[in-house]
Every structure is written in C-alpha cells, then in structure tokens.
Short mmCIF file of C-alpha atoms in Angstrom, two decimals:
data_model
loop_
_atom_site.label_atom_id
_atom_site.label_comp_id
_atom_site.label_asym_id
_atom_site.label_seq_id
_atom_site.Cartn_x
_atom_site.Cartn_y
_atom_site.Cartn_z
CA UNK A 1 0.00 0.00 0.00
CA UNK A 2 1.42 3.41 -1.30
CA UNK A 3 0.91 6.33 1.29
CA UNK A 4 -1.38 9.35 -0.76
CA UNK A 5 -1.21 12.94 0.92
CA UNK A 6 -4.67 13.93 2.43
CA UNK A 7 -6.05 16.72 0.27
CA UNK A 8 -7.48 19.72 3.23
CA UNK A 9 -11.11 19.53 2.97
CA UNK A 10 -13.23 22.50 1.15
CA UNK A 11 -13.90 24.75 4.05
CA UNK A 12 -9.97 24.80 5.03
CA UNK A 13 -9.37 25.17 1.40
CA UNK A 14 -11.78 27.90 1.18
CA UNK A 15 -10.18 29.70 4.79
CA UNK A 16 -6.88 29.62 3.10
CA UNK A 17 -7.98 31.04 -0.63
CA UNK A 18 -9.54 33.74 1.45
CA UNK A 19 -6.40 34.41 3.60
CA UNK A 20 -4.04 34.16 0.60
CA UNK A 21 -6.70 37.00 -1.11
CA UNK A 22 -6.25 39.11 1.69
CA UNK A 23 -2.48 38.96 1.85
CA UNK A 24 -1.84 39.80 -1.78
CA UNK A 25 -4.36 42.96 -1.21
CA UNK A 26 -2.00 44.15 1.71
CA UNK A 27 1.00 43.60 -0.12
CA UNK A 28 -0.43 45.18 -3.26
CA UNK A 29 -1.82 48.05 -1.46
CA UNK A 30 1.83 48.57 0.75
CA UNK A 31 3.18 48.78 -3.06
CA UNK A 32 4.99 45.44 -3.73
CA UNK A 33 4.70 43.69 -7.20
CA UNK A 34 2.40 40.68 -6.53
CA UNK A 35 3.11 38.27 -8.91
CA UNK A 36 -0.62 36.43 -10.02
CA UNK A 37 -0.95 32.86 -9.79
CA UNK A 38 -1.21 31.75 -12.84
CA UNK A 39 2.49 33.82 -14.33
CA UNK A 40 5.13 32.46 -15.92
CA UNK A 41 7.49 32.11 -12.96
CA UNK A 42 10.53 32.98 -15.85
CA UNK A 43 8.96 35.99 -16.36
CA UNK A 44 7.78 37.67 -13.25
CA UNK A 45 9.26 38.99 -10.44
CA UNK A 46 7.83 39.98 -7.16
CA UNK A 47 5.69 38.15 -4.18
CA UNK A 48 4.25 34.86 -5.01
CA UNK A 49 1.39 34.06 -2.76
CA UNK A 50 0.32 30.50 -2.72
CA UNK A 51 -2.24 27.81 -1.40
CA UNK A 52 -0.48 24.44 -0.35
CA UNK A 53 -3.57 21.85 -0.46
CA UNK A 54 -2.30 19.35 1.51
CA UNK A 55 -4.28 18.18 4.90
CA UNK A 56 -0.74 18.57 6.98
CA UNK A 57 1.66 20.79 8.79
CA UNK A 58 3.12 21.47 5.30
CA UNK A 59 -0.58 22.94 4.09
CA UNK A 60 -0.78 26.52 4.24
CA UNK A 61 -0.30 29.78 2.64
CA UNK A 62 2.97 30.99 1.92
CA UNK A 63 4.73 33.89 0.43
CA UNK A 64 7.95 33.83 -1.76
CA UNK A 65 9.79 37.10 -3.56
CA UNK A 66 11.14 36.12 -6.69
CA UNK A 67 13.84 37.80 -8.22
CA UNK A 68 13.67 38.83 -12.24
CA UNK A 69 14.83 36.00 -14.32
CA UNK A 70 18.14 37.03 -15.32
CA UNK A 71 19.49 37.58 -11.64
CA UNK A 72 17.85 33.76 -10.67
CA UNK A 73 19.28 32.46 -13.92
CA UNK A 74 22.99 33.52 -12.91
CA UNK A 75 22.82 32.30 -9.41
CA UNK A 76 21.54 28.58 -10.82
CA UNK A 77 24.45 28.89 -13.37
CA UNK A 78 26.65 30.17 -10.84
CA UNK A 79 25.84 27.26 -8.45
CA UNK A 80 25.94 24.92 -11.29
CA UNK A 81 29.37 25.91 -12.16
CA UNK A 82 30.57 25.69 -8.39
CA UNK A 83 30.46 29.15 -7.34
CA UNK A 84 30.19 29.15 -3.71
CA UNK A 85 28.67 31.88 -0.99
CA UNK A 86 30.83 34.68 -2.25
CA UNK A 87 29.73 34.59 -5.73
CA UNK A 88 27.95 38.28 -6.34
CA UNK A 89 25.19 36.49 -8.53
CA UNK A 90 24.57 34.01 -6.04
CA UNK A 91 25.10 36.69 -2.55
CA UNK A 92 22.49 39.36 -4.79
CA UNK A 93 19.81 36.63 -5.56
CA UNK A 94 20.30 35.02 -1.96
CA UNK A 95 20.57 38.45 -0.48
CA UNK A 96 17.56 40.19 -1.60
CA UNK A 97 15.34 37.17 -0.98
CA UNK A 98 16.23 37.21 2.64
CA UNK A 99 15.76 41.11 2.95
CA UNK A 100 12.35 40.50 0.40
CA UNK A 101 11.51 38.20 3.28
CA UNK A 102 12.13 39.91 6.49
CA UNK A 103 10.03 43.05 4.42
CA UNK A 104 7.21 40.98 4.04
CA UNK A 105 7.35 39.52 7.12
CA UNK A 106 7.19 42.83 8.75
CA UNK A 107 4.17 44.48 6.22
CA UNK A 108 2.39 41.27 7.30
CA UNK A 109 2.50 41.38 10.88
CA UNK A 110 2.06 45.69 10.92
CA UNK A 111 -1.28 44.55 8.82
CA UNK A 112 -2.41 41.89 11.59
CA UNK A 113 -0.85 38.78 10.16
CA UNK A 114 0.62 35.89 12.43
CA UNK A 115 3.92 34.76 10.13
CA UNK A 116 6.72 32.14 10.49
CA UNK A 117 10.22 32.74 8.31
CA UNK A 118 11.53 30.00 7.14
CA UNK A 119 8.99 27.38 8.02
CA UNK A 120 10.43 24.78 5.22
CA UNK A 121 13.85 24.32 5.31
CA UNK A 122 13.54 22.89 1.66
CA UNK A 123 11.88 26.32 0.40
CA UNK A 124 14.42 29.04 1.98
CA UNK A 125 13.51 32.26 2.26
CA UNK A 126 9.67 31.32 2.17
CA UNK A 127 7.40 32.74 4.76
CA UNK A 128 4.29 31.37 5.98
CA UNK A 129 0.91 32.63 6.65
CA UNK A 130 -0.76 31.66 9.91
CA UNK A 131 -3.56 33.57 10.09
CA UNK A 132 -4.69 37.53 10.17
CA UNK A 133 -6.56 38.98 13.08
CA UNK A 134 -9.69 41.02 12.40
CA UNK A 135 -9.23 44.94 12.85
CA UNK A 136 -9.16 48.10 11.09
CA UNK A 137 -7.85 48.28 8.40
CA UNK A 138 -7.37 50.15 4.74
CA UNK A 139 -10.06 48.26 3.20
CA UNK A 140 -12.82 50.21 6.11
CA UNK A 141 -11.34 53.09 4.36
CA UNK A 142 -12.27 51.98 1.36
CA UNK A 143 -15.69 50.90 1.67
CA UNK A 144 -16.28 54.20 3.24
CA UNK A 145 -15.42 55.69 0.47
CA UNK A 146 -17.12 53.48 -2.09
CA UNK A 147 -20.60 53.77 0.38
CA UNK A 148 -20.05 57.91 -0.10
CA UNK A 149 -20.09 57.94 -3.80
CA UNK A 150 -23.40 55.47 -3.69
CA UNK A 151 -25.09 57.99 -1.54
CA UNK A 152 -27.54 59.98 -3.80
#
C-alpha cells in the first residue's frame, strides 16, 4: 500500500484562498509587485502568494519574492558551475530574498498577520501565513469611500 497525501477539505481550502486574497491585497496596497498565480514564474518577479492543499503541517499559505529571471538564472548557473557563498550572482539573488523576506514579514505582521520565516527548510527564504486577526484596516477606508459615492 502506497501512502497518498490527504487533500485539506473544502472549508480549510476555502479559509486559506480567502487568507491568501487578503495577503496579496496588503502587499499590493503597501506597493509590492504581486506576482498572479497563474504567471510564468521565468517571467515575473515579485511576491508569489500560494495555497499548499495538503491536509498537513506542510498545508498553508505561503509567500515567496522572486527575483527577475536574469538575476535567478545567474545564481543557478553560478551554483551549477561551483560558485560558492561569495559569488555576487549568487550573494544578490540570496541576499535580496532574505531582505524580500524579512520586508514581508514585517508588512504582514504591521497589517495583523501571524507569520513564520523560514517554516520549510527545503523552500528558503519562504514565509508562511498563519492567520490575520480582524481589525481596522485600509479596506474600512475603502468601503467608506465606495458607500459615499453610492449615496444619492
């Protein structure tokens, strides 16, 4: 008997589409690129929100900063070729993911968020998403504004 990994059910599923939502509005609206789920990873830079589906600790919603292409490209060649920590391609790429990172982490937890760096230890530099507490925030703001312009 092969061991399958337990899809989360619907309702978790739906919990975390709604908290991954949420987290690329505050990162959009705090003015970071947010890359969309569906891009070309080889041709977009920026945060990368995602949905893991799986029914364990590994499940989730995490956030990623990619780097533009070209800069990723020569730190995989770099590594490839042997180039160690001291290799600029390689100390740029790993660099500003880890500053990328500690950014988000801290625009995430000003907007409410509970995070965790480096939750995976086979995904460095990815952060995940606990959960967000309910508050104020832009978005009451917003509605405000969208329920004045509707008033006749």
């Amino acid at each position: 008997m092969t061991w399958e990994p337990q899809q989360a059910d619907a309702d978790t599923m739906a919990r975390r589409a709604e908290l991954a939502r949420a987290v690329r509005d505050d990162l959009s609206a705090a003015g970071l690129p947010v890359v969309p789920e569906d891009a070309d990873p080889s041709v977009s830079a920026g945060a990368r929100v995602t949905v893991d589906p799986l029914n364990d600790e590994a499940g989730g919603v995490f956030v990623h900063w990619g780097v533009r292409y070209v800069l990723r490209s020569a730190a995989m060649d770099a590594l490839v070729g042997g180039g160690g920590p001291g290799d600029a391609c390689i100390r740029l790429s790993g660099g500003t993911s880890n500053a990328m990172q500690d950014a988000i982490a801290e625009i995430l937890t000003i907007a409410g968020y509970d995070v965790q760096k480096d939750a995976n230890d086979m995904a460095p530099y990815q952060l995940a998403v606990l959960s967000r507490h309910p508050g104020p925030s832009w978005r009451d703001w917003l509605s405000e504004q969208t329920a004045r312009r509707q008033e006749p």
